PDB file of C-alpha atoms and ligand atoms in Angstrom:
ATOM      1  CA  MET A 115      46.288-179.432  61.867  1.00 49.00           C
ATOM      2  CA  ALA A 116      46.344-180.231  58.177  1.00 56.00           C
ATOM      3  CA  ASN A 117      43.991-178.383  55.866  1.00 61.00           C
ATOM      4  CA  HIS A 118      41.318-180.588  54.348  1.00 73.00           C
ATOM      5  CA  PHE A 119      39.681-179.758  51.077  1.00 78.00           C
ATOM      6  CA  PHE A 120      36.496-180.903  49.441  1.00 76.00           C
ATOM      7  CA  SER A 121      35.913-180.873  45.734  1.00 81.00           C
ATOM      8  CA  LEU A 122      32.501-179.638  44.689  1.00 77.00           C
ATOM      9  CA  VAL A 123      31.403-181.007  41.257  1.00 81.00           C
ATOM     10  CA  ILE A 124      28.263-179.732  39.530  1.00 80.00           C
ATOM     11  CA  VAL A 125      26.905-181.915  36.670  1.00 80.00           C
ATOM     12  CA  PRO A 126      24.040-180.169  34.814  1.00 79.00           C
ATOM     13  CA  ASP A 127      21.251-182.297  33.167  1.00 76.00           C
ATOM     14  CA  SER A 128      21.356-180.413  29.941  1.00 73.00           C
ATOM     15  CA  GLY A 129      24.728-181.739  28.892  1.00 71.00           C
ATOM     16  CA  SER A 130      26.514-178.440  29.542  1.00 76.00           C
ATOM     17  CA  ASP A 131      30.016-178.392  30.851  1.00 80.00           C
ATOM     18  CA  ILE A 132      30.693-179.921  34.227  1.00 82.00           C
ATOM     19  CA  LYS A 133      31.693-177.292  36.826  1.00 80.00           C
ATOM     20  CA  SER A 134      33.923-178.020  39.775  1.00 82.00           C
ATOM     21  CA  GLY A 135      35.457-176.145  42.704  1.00 80.00           C
ATOM     22  CA  ILE A 136      37.484-176.764  45.842  1.00 81.00           C
ATOM     23  CA  LEU A 137      36.086-175.955  49.363  1.00 77.00           C
ATOM     24  CA  ASN A 138      38.231-175.536  52.457  1.00 82.00           C
ATOM     25  CA  ILE A 139      36.910-177.432  55.579  1.00 82.00           C
ATOM     26  CA  LYS A 140      37.430-174.296  57.738  1.00 83.00           C
ATOM     27  CA  PHE A 141      35.264-172.318  55.366  1.00 83.00           C
ATOM     28  CA  ILE A 142      32.561-175.006  55.511  1.00 83.00           C
ATOM     29  CA  SER A 143      32.720-175.036  59.347  1.00 87.00           C
ATOM     30  CA  PHE A 144      32.480-171.268  59.429  1.00 89.00           C
ATOM     31  CA  LEU A 145      29.497-171.377  57.042  1.00 88.00           C
ATOM     32  CA  PHE A 146      27.732-173.928  59.242  1.00 91.00           C
ATOM     33  CA  CYS A 147      28.401-171.829  62.328  1.00 92.00           C
ATOM     34  CA  ILE A 148      26.918-168.764  60.649  1.00 93.00           C
ATOM     35  CA  LEU A 149      23.882-170.768  59.484  1.00 94.00           C
ATOM     36  CA  PHE A 150      23.397-172.306  62.950  1.00 94.00           C
ATOM     37  CA  ILE A 151      23.633-168.933  64.700  1.00 94.00           C
ATOM     38  CA  THR A 152      21.235-167.438  62.124  1.00 94.00           C
ATOM     39  CA  PHE A 153      18.840-170.373  62.740  1.00 95.00           C
ATOM     40  CA  ILE A 154      19.042-169.888  66.538  1.00 94.00           C
ATOM     41  CA  ILE A 155      18.419-166.135  66.190  1.00 94.00           C
ATOM     42  CA  CYS A 156      15.444-166.764  63.835  1.00 94.00           C
ATOM     43  CA  LEU A 157      14.117-169.435  66.208  1.00 94.00           C
ATOM     44  CA  PHE A 158      14.428-167.008  69.119  1.00 94.00           C
ATOM     45  CA  PHE A 159      12.488-164.344  67.254  1.00 94.00           C
ATOM     46  CA  VAL A 160       9.813-166.773  65.995  1.00 94.00           C
ATOM     47  CA  VAL A 161       9.305-168.305  69.472  1.00 95.00           C
ATOM     48  CA  GLY A 162       9.404-164.844  71.082  1.00 94.00           C
ATOM     49  CA  TYR A 163       6.845-163.577  68.595  1.00 94.00           C
ATOM     50  CA  HIS A 164       4.487-166.480  69.352  1.00 95.00           C
ATOM     51  CA  ILE A 165       4.941-166.018  73.088  1.00 95.00           C
ATOM     52  CA  LYS A 166       4.181-162.314  72.667  1.00 95.00           C
ATOM     53  CA  LEU A 167       1.071-163.123  70.576  1.00 94.00           C
ATOM     54  CA  SER A 168      -0.095-165.634  73.187  1.00 95.00           C
ATOM     55  CA  GLN A 169       0.489-163.114  76.007  1.00 95.00           C
ATOM     56  CA  GLU A 170      -1.427-160.457  74.094  1.00 95.00           C
ATOM     57  CA  ARG A 171      -4.302-162.881  73.582  1.00 94.00           C
ATOM     58  CA  GLU A 172      -4.269-163.774  77.273  1.00 94.00           C
ATOM     59  CA  PHE A 173      -4.092-160.106  78.220  1.00 94.00           C
ATOM     60  CA  ASN A 174      -7.016-159.260  75.919  1.00 94.00           C
ATOM     61  CA  ASN A 175      -8.971-162.202  77.342  1.00 93.00           C
ATOM     62  CA  LEU A 176      -8.178-160.954  80.833  1.00 90.00           C
ATOM     63  CA  ILE A 177      -9.314-157.421  79.958  1.00 91.00           C
ATOM     64  CA  SER A 178     -12.506-158.827  78.454  1.00 92.00           C
ATOM     65  CA  THR A 179     -13.101-161.002  81.560  1.00 88.00           C
ATOM     66  CA  MET A 180     -12.479-157.972  83.793  1.00 85.00           C
ATOM     67  CA  ASP A 181     -15.003-155.953  81.758  1.00 89.00           C
ATOM     68  CA  ARG A 182     -17.573-158.707  82.093  1.00 91.00           C
ATOM     69  CA  LEU A 183     -16.893-158.945  85.830  1.00 86.00           C
ATOM     70  CA  HIS A 184     -17.289-155.177  86.195  1.00 87.00           C
ATOM     71  CA  ASN A 185     -20.606-155.424  84.340  1.00 91.00           C
ATOM     72  CA  HIS A 186     -21.709-158.246  86.623  1.00 90.00           C
ATOM     73  CA  ILE A 187     -20.662-156.218  89.654  1.00 89.00           C
ATOM     74  CA  ASP A 188     -22.640-153.199  88.415  1.00 91.00           C
ATOM     75  CA  LYS A 189     -25.691-155.385  87.747  1.00 93.00           C
ATOM     76  CA  SER A 190     -25.323-157.051  91.160  1.00 91.00           C
ATOM     77  CA  LYS A 191     -25.172-153.633  92.848  1.00 91.00           C
ATOM     78  CA  LYS A 192     -28.359-152.556  91.044  1.00 94.00           C
ATOM     79  CA  ILE A 193     -30.151-155.816  91.951  1.00 94.00           C
ATOM     80  CA  LEU A 194     -29.087-155.450  95.590  1.00 93.00           C
ATOM     81  CA  ASN A 195     -30.324-151.830  95.622  1.00 94.00           C
ATOM     82  CA  THR A 196     -33.675-152.893  94.145  1.00 95.00           C
ATOM     83  CA  LEU A 197     -33.997-155.714  96.695  1.00 94.00           C
ATOM     84  CA  SER A 198     -33.123-153.318  99.489  1.00 92.00           C
ATOM     85  CA  GLU A 199     -35.805-150.845  98.348  1.00 94.00           C
ATOM     86  CA  LYS A 200     -38.402-153.621  98.068  1.00 94.00           C
ATOM     87  CA  LEU A 201     -37.505-154.842 101.537  1.00 93.00           C
ATOM     88  CA  LEU A 202     -37.907-151.290 102.831  1.00 92.00           C
ATOM     89  CA  SER A 203     -41.408-151.239 101.334  1.00 94.00           C
ATOM     90  CA  VAL A 204     -42.156-154.586 103.057  1.00 94.00           C
ATOM     91  CA  GLN A 205     -40.887-153.072 106.328  1.00 92.00           C
ATOM     92  CA  ASN A 206     -43.246-150.100 105.937  1.00 93.00           C
ATOM     93  CA  ASN A 207     -46.154-152.506 105.385  1.00 94.00           C
ATOM     94  CA  ASP A 208     -44.966-154.493 108.380  1.00 95.00           C
ATOM     95  CA  MET A 209     -45.148-151.320 110.535  1.00 93.00           C
ATOM     96  CA  ALA A 210     -48.675-150.581 109.254  1.00 94.00           C
ATOM     97  CA  LEU A 211     -49.824-154.148 109.972  1.00 93.00           C
ATOM     98  CA  ARG A 212     -48.384-153.978 113.487  1.00 94.00           C
ATOM     99  CA  LYS A 213     -50.412-150.817 114.139  1.00 92.00           C
ATOM    100  CA  ILE A 214     -53.600-152.487 112.816  1.00 89.00           C
ATOM    101  CA  ALA A 215     -52.959-155.548 115.009  1.00 88.00           C
ATOM    102  CA  PHE A 216     -52.368-153.312 118.093  1.00 89.00           C
ATOM    103  CA  MET A 217     -48.763-154.504 118.357  1.00 92.00           C
ATOM    104  CA  ASP A 218     -45.630-152.586 119.276  1.00 91.00           C
ATOM    105  CA  VAL A 219     -44.167-150.997 116.155  1.00 89.00           C
ATOM    106  CA  LEU A 220     -40.478-151.824 115.742  1.00 87.00           C
ATOM    107  CA  ASP A 221     -38.250-148.831 115.278  1.00 85.00           C
ATOM    108  CA  LYS A 222     -36.079-148.630 112.184  1.00 82.00           C
ATOM    109  CA  ASP A 223     -32.925-149.684 114.035  1.00 82.00           C
ATOM    110  CA  MET A 224     -34.563-152.953 114.997  1.00 82.00           C
ATOM    111  CA  TYR A 225     -35.248-153.781 111.363  1.00 81.00           C
ATOM    112  CA  GLU A 226     -31.512-153.329 110.764  1.00 77.00           C
ATOM    113  CA  ALA A 227     -30.691-155.571 113.743  1.00 69.00           C
ATOM    114  CA  GLY A 228     -27.840-157.983 113.248  1.00 54.00           C
ATOM    115  CA  ILE A 229     -25.987-155.751 110.804  1.00 54.00           C
ATOM    116  CA  GLY A 230     -22.250-155.940 111.378  1.00 54.00           C
ATOM    117  CA  GLY A 231     -22.450-159.617 112.218  1.00 56.00           C
ATOM    118  CA  HIS A 232     -20.537-162.402 110.589  1.00 64.00           C
ATOM    119  CA  ALA A 233     -20.097-161.850 106.836  1.00 65.00           C
ATOM    120  CA  LEU A 234     -21.972-164.406 104.726  1.00 65.00           C
ATOM    121  CA  VAL A 235     -19.429-164.171 101.894  1.00 67.00           C
ATOM    122  CA  ASP A 236     -15.872-165.215 102.744  1.00 72.00           C
ATOM    123  CA  GLU A 237     -13.679-162.200 101.975  1.00 72.00           C
ATOM    124  CA  ALA A 238     -10.706-164.518 101.519  1.00 75.00           C
ATOM    125  CA  LEU A 239     -12.247-165.394  98.141  1.00 74.00           C
ATOM    126  CA  PHE A 240     -11.270-162.022  96.758  1.00 72.00           C
ATOM    127  CA  SER A 241      -8.284-161.198  98.958  1.00 74.00           C
ATOM    128  CA  ASN A 242      -5.964-161.519  95.950  1.00 76.00           C
ATOM    129  CA  PHE A 243      -7.807-158.804  94.055  1.00 75.00           C
ATOM    130  CA  SER A 244      -6.823-155.195  94.449  1.00 74.00           C
ATOM    131  CA  GLY A 245      -8.108-151.638  94.102  1.00 76.00           C
ATOM    132  CA  ASN A 246     -11.711-150.810  93.169  1.00 80.00           C
ATOM    133  CA  PHE A 247     -12.425-154.387  92.232  1.00 79.00           C
ATOM    134  CA  LYS A 248     -11.716-155.629  95.744  1.00 82.00           C
ATOM    135  CA  ASP A 249     -13.613-152.710  97.331  1.00 85.00           C
ATOM    136  CA  ASP A 250     -16.646-153.381  95.101  1.00 85.00           C
ATOM    137  CA  LEU A 251     -16.679-157.070  95.989  1.00 84.00           C
ATOM    138  CA  ARG A 252     -16.331-156.240  99.685  1.00 84.00           C
ATOM    139  CA  LEU A 253     -19.273-153.793  99.475  1.00 85.00           C
ATOM    140  CA  ILE A 254     -21.428-156.355  97.674  1.00 87.00           C
ATOM    141  CA  SER A 255     -20.547-158.938 100.288  1.00 85.00           C
ATOM    142  CA  LEU A 256     -21.527-156.463 103.023  1.00 85.00           C
ATOM    143  CA  ASP A 257     -24.826-155.631 101.278  1.00 87.00           C
ATOM    144  CA  ILE A 258     -25.694-159.339 100.999  1.00 88.00           C
ATOM    145  CA  THR A 259     -25.026-159.783 104.729  1.00 86.00           C
ATOM    146  CA  LYS A 260     -27.184-156.720 105.539  1.00 87.00           C
ATOM    147  CA  LEU A 261     -30.056-157.959 103.360  1.00 89.00           C
ATOM    148  CA  ALA A 262     -29.928-161.413 104.946  1.00 88.00           C
ATOM    149  CA  SER A 263     -30.072-159.861 108.444  1.00 88.00           C
ATOM    150  CA  ARG A 264     -32.990-157.595 107.510  1.00 89.00           C
ATOM    151  CA  LEU A 265     -34.833-160.543 105.950  1.00 91.00           C
ATOM    152  CA  ASN A 266     -34.389-162.581 109.141  1.00 90.00           C
ATOM    153  CA  VAL A 267     -35.866-159.753 111.241  1.00 91.00           C
ATOM    154  CA  GLN A 268     -38.680-159.328 108.716  1.00 93.00           C
ATOM    155  CA  GLU A 269     -39.481-163.034 108.672  1.00 93.00           C
ATOM    156  CA  GLU A 270     -39.662-163.072 112.467  1.00 93.00           C
ATOM    157  CA  SER A 271     -41.847-159.953 112.577  1.00 94.00           C
ATOM    158  CA  LEU A 272     -44.306-161.287 109.981  1.00 95.00           C
ATOM    159  CA  GLY A 273     -44.511-164.530 111.977  1.00 96.00           C
ATOM    160  CA  GLU A 274     -45.452-162.513 115.102  1.00 95.00           C
ATOM    161  CA  ILE A 275     -48.044-160.500 113.129  1.00 95.00           C
ATOM    162  CA  ASN A 276     -49.582-163.671 111.689  1.00 95.00           C
ATOM    163  CA  GLU A 277     -49.816-165.157 115.189  1.00 95.00           C
ATOM    164  CA  LYS A 278     -51.409-161.966 116.544  1.00 94.00           C
ATOM    165  CA  PHE A 279     -53.916-161.784 113.680  1.00 93.00           C
ATOM    166  CA  GLN A 280     -54.946-165.402 114.270  1.00 93.00           C
ATOM    167  CA  LYS A 281     -55.338-164.663 117.984  1.00 92.00           C
ATOM    168  CA  ASN A 282     -57.337-161.515 117.198  1.00 90.00           C
ATOM    169  CA  GLN A 283     -59.465-163.438 114.705  1.00 91.00           C
ATOM    170  CA  LYS A 284     -60.160-166.082 117.334  1.00 92.00           C
ATOM    171  CA  GLU A 285     -61.167-163.347 119.800  1.00 92.00           C
ATOM    172  CA  ILE A 286     -63.362-161.646 117.175  1.00 91.00           C
ATOM    173  CA  ASN A 287     -65.098-164.935 116.349  1.00 93.00           C
ATOM    174  CA  SER A 288     -65.600-165.555 120.077  1.00 94.00           C
ATOM    175  CA  THR A 289     -67.100-162.111 120.752  1.00 94.00           C
ATOM    176  CA  PRO A 290     -70.905-161.948 120.441  1.00 94.00           C
ATOM    177  CA  SER A 291     -71.245-159.188 117.874  1.00 88.00           C
ATOM    178  CA  GLN A 292     -74.653-159.819 116.336  1.00 91.00           C
ATOM    179  CA  LEU A 293     -78.242-160.610 117.261  1.00 93.00           C
ATOM    180  CA  PRO A 294     -79.427-164.236 117.329  1.00 96.00           C
ATOM    181  CA  THR A 295     -82.387-163.635 114.999  1.00 95.00           C
ATOM    182  CA  ASN A 296     -82.886-162.327 111.499  1.00 90.00           C
ATOM    183  CA  SER A 297     -85.548-160.029 112.951  1.00 81.00           C
ATOM    184  CA  TYR A 298     -84.286-156.920 114.748  1.00 81.00           C
ATOM    185  CA  ARG A 299     -87.681-156.141 116.303  1.00 90.00           C
ATOM    186  CA  VAL A 300     -86.840-155.300 119.923  1.00 92.00           C
ATOM    187  CA  THR A 301     -89.919-155.815 122.069  1.00 92.00           C
ATOM    188  CA  SER A 302     -88.114-155.070 125.323  1.00 91.00           C
ATOM    189  CA  GLY A 303     -84.705-153.423 125.646  1.00 91.00           C
ATOM    190  CA  TYR A 304     -81.892-153.518 128.198  1.00 93.00           C
ATOM    191  CA  SER A 305     -83.603-151.102 130.612  1.00 90.00           C
ATOM    192  CA  TRP A 306     -86.041-150.574 133.471  1.00 92.00           C
ATOM    193  CA  ARG A 307     -89.502-151.903 132.671  1.00 88.00           C
ATOM    194  CA  ARG A 308     -92.640-153.231 134.215  1.00 86.00           C
ATOM    195  CA  ASN A 309     -92.574-157.047 133.977  1.00 82.00           C
ATOM    196  CA  PRO A 310     -95.419-158.020 131.598  1.00 76.00           C
ATOM    197  CA  ILE A 311     -96.202-161.139 133.621  1.00 75.00           C
ATOM    198  CA  THR A 312     -95.642-160.069 137.244  1.00 80.00           C
ATOM    199  CA  GLY A 313     -96.340-156.356 136.744  1.00 82.00           C
ATOM    200  CA  LYS A 314     -93.314-155.592 138.967  1.00 87.00           C
ATOM    201  CA  ARG A 315     -90.808-152.875 138.051  1.00 91.00           C
ATOM    202  CA  GLU A 316     -87.436-154.463 137.277  1.00 90.00           C
ATOM    203  CA  PHE A 317     -84.258-153.936 135.298  1.00 94.00           C
ATOM    204  CA  HIS A 318     -84.368-156.152 132.216  1.00 94.00           C
ATOM    205  CA  ARG A 319     -80.726-157.253 131.701  1.00 95.00           C
ATOM    206  CA  ALA A 320     -81.254-158.602 128.181  1.00 95.00           C
ATOM    207  CA  VAL A 321     -83.052-157.765 124.957  1.00 96.00           C
ATOM    208  CA  ASP A 322     -86.256-159.411 123.825  1.00 95.00           C
ATOM    209  CA  LEU A 323     -86.499-159.865 120.067  1.00 95.00           C
ATOM    210  CA  GLY A 324     -89.944-160.578 118.635  1.00 95.00           C
ATOM    211  CA  GLY A 325     -90.703-162.832 115.668  1.00 95.00           C
ATOM    212  CA  LYS A 326     -92.709-165.857 114.599  1.00 95.00           C
ATOM    213  CA  ARG A 327     -92.812-169.194 116.359  1.00 96.00           C
ATOM    214  CA  GLY A 328     -90.199-171.433 114.724  1.00 96.00           C
ATOM    215  CA  ASP A 329     -87.939-168.596 113.556  1.00 97.00           C
ATOM    216  CA  ARG A 330     -84.337-169.791 113.662  1.00 97.00           C
ATOM    217  CA  ILE A 331     -82.119-168.750 116.564  1.00 98.00           C
ATOM    218  CA  HIS A 332     -78.382-168.578 115.826  1.00 97.00           C
ATOM    219  CA  ALA A 333     -75.318-168.661 118.049  1.00 97.00           C
ATOM    220  CA  THR A 334     -73.904-165.137 118.065  1.00 96.00           C
ATOM    221  CA  ALA A 335     -70.254-166.278 118.319  1.00 96.00           C
ATOM    222  CA  ASN A 336     -68.135-169.430 118.322  1.00 97.00           C
ATOM    223  CA  GLY A 337     -68.285-171.346 121.588  1.00 97.00           C
ATOM    224  CA  VAL A 338     -69.334-174.425 123.496  1.00 98.00           C
ATOM    225  CA  VAL A 339     -72.858-175.125 124.786  1.00 98.00           C
ATOM    226  CA  ILE A 340     -72.724-175.279 128.590  1.00 97.00           C
ATOM    227  CA  SER A 341     -76.460-175.643 129.167  1.00 96.00           C
ATOM    228  CA  ALA A 342     -79.391-176.684 126.959  1.00 95.00           C
ATOM    229  CA  LYS A 343     -82.476-177.467 129.005  1.00 89.00           C
ATOM    230  CA  ILE A 344     -86.153-177.950 128.527  1.00 89.00           C
ATOM    231  CA  SER A 345     -87.606-175.990 131.413  1.00 83.00           C
ATOM    232  CA  HIS A 346     -90.868-174.539 132.606  1.00 75.00           C
ATOM    233  CA  GLY A 347     -89.026-171.910 134.685  1.00 86.00           C
ATOM    234  CA  ALA A 348     -89.050-168.176 133.944  1.00 89.00           C
ATOM    235  CA  LEU A 349     -86.836-168.453 130.816  1.00 94.00           C
ATOM    236  CA  GLY A 350     -88.490-171.657 129.548  1.00 95.00           C
ATOM    237  CA  ASN A 351     -86.376-173.721 127.149  1.00 97.00           C
ATOM    238  CA  CYS A 352     -82.994-172.082 127.404  1.00 97.00           C
ATOM    239  CA  VAL A 353     -79.523-172.444 125.863  1.00 97.00           C
ATOM    240  CA  ARG A 354     -76.344-171.026 127.346  1.00 97.00           C
ATOM    241  CA  ILE A 355     -73.071-170.852 125.409  1.00 98.00           C
ATOM    242  CA  ARG A 356     -69.545-170.116 126.689  1.00 98.00           C
ATOM    243  CA  HIS A 357     -67.403-168.295 124.096  1.00 97.00           C
ATOM    244  CA  GLY A 358     -64.134-167.693 125.931  1.00 95.00           C
ATOM    245  CA  TYR A 359     -62.522-164.326 126.696  1.00 94.00           C
ATOM    246  CA  GLY A 360     -65.072-164.031 129.550  1.00 96.00           C
ATOM    247  CA  TYR A 361     -68.138-164.093 127.262  1.00 97.00           C
ATOM    248  CA  GLU A 362     -71.286-166.192 127.647  1.00 98.00           C
ATOM    249  CA  THR A 363     -74.638-165.802 125.882  1.00 98.00           C
ATOM    250  CA  LEU A 364     -78.077-166.934 126.925  1.00 97.00           C
ATOM    251  CA  TYR A 365     -81.136-167.591 124.737  1.00 97.00           C
ATOM    252  CA  GLY A 366     -84.509-168.006 126.487  1.00 97.00           C
ATOM    253  CA  HIS A 367     -88.162-168.908 125.719  1.00 97.00           C
ATOM    254  CA  LEU A 368     -87.074-171.214 122.844  1.00 97.00           C
ATOM    255  CA  ASN A 369     -89.645-173.415 121.138  1.00 97.00           C
ATOM    256  CA  GLU A 370     -87.110-176.104 120.197  1.00 97.00           C
ATOM    257  CA  ILE A 371     -83.541-176.716 121.304  1.00 97.00           C
ATOM    258  CA  LYS A 372     -81.225-178.082 118.598  1.00 97.00           C
ATOM    259  CA  VAL A 373     -77.952-178.402 120.525  1.00 98.00           C
ATOM    260  CA  LYS A 374     -76.624-180.450 123.430  1.00 97.00           C
ATOM    261  CA  PRO A 375     -74.402-179.524 126.388  1.00 97.00           C
ATOM    262  CA  GLY A 376     -70.715-179.854 125.477  1.00 97.00           C
ATOM    263  CA  GLN A 377     -71.381-179.260 121.782  1.00 98.00           C
ATOM    264  CA  GLN A 378     -69.044-176.889 119.929  1.00 98.00           C
ATOM    265  CA  VAL A 379     -70.980-174.301 117.944  1.00 98.00           C
ATOM    266  CA  LYS A 380     -69.897-171.831 115.301  1.00 97.00           C
ATOM    267  CA  LYS A 381     -71.098-168.272 114.896  1.00 95.00           C
ATOM    268  CA  ASN A 382     -74.455-168.300 113.020  1.00 95.00           C
ATOM    269  CA  GLU A 383     -75.051-172.007 113.712  1.00 97.00           C
ATOM    270  CA  ILE A 384     -78.737-172.753 114.500  1.00 98.00           C
ATOM    271  CA  ILE A 385     -79.169-173.641 118.166  1.00 98.00           C
ATOM    272  CA  GLY A 386     -82.966-173.617 118.381  1.00 98.00           C
ATOM    273  CA  THR A 387     -86.183-171.933 117.282  1.00 98.00           C
ATOM    274  CA  MET A 388     -88.153-169.031 118.636  1.00 97.00           C
ATOM    275  CA  GLY A 389     -91.071-169.727 120.974  1.00 96.00           C
ATOM    276  CA  ALA A 390     -92.850-168.544 124.073  1.00 95.00           C
ATOM    277  CA  THR A 391     -91.911-171.181 126.669  1.00 96.00           C
ATOM    278  CA  GLY A 392     -91.553-170.160 130.327  1.00 94.00           C
ATOM    279  CA  ARG A 393     -92.920-166.833 131.538  1.00 89.00           C
ATOM    280  CA  ALA A 394     -93.453-165.129 128.158  1.00 90.00           C
ATOM    281  CA  SER A 395     -96.283-162.843 127.104  1.00 87.00           C
ATOM    282  CA  GLY A 396     -95.620-163.510 123.398  1.00 93.00           C
ATOM    283  CA  VAL A 397     -93.300-165.254 120.928  1.00 96.00           C
ATOM    284  CA  HIS A 398     -89.799-163.858 121.324  1.00 96.00           C
ATOM    285  CA  VAL A 399     -86.219-164.757 122.316  1.00 97.00           C
ATOM    286  CA  HIS A 400     -84.740-163.386 125.527  1.00 96.00           C
ATOM    287  CA  TYR A 401     -81.113-162.735 124.603  1.00 97.00           C
ATOM    288  CA  ALA A 402     -78.494-161.882 127.239  1.00 97.00           C
ATOM    289  CA  ILE A 403     -74.706-161.442 127.144  1.00 97.00           C
ATOM    290  CA  LEU A 404     -72.570-162.054 130.218  1.00 97.00           C
ATOM    291  CA  HIS A 405     -69.007-160.730 130.450  1.00 96.00           C
ATOM    292  CA  PHE A 406     -67.095-162.259 133.377  1.00 96.00           C
ATOM    293  CA  GLY A 407     -70.472-162.942 134.974  1.00 94.00           C
ATOM    294  CA  ASP A 408     -71.993-159.455 134.517  1.00 95.00           C
ATOM    295  CA  LYS A 409     -74.982-159.069 132.233  1.00 95.00           C
ATOM    296  CA  ILE A 410     -74.255-156.321 129.730  1.00 94.00           C
ATOM    297  CA  ASN A 411     -76.316-154.542 127.062  1.00 94.00           C
ATOM    298  CA  PRO A 412     -76.329-156.825 123.959  1.00 93.00           C
ATOM    299  CA  MET A 413     -77.119-153.859 121.707  1.00 90.00           C
ATOM    300  CA  LYS A 414     -73.672-152.400 122.475  1.00 87.00           C
ATOM    301  CA  TYR A 415     -72.154-155.427 120.758  1.00 79.00           C
ATOM    302  CA  PHE A 416     -74.463-155.299 117.815  1.00 74.00           C
ATOM    303  CA  SER A 417     -73.504-153.402 114.687  1.00 65.00           C
ATOM    304  CA  PRO A 418     -76.228-153.725 112.020  1.00 63.00           C
TER     305      PRO A 418
HETATM  306 ZN1   ZN B 641     -86.445-160.824 128.310  1.00 83.96          ZN
END
């Protein structure tokens, strides 16, 4: 191959002498090769440097994200511990309430019932993590499942307690636990006595409470009026109320009757006024309590 030459002519602006030289084509090719290789090497280093910078940034971001996640995990653990302690306090109150409501007290294992069941958090979500991070997430997941189980048991227990309290309240409101008058003057107790009208010795299965004609007579518990009659018999105008749970109350010698058979009455509702109708030696109310048909001492149910 023939050698080719190039002439290089340099013409300065200042009017100095023109300079010229001759360049061999092989030399020019060699120069270009060197420049190209130098460019490729520089490019490699520049690109490599940027890749390294980008990787470092990503790595630092990852470290920072990991730190934040660890902080979140620590905070989550603390929150779960606090919730667990609060739930334990609720469980203790639950036990106390069960005792007050005369219910069976659940043992501690029952409050933990359901633990070990199906995990609420899908562990596959963090299956790609490793080491402490994975263990921490698994423990948190387990704690959440435990808390949810305990809350379910607690919710059910409180529901039972609420139901029992309402039932107890209904029973309390249906139990005659007071006297039907504002006056507590007992003129004849639940005892043997000589009948003031007949003079015969008899057991008086009620209490007689003295007062003024027209004094208000109240129902002593919630119930339904089963009898309200104007009568000239021994008890005169008389009201009888059925309260449920085996209880009935009877109010005799009334002056006026203010209720009708079948009427629902509330504790303390006025059912009549005091009088002396029937066989009565003075103004009073004859008050009797029946429990499953037996007349019992009303004073035992009365707590002033
Ligand atoms: Zn009496």
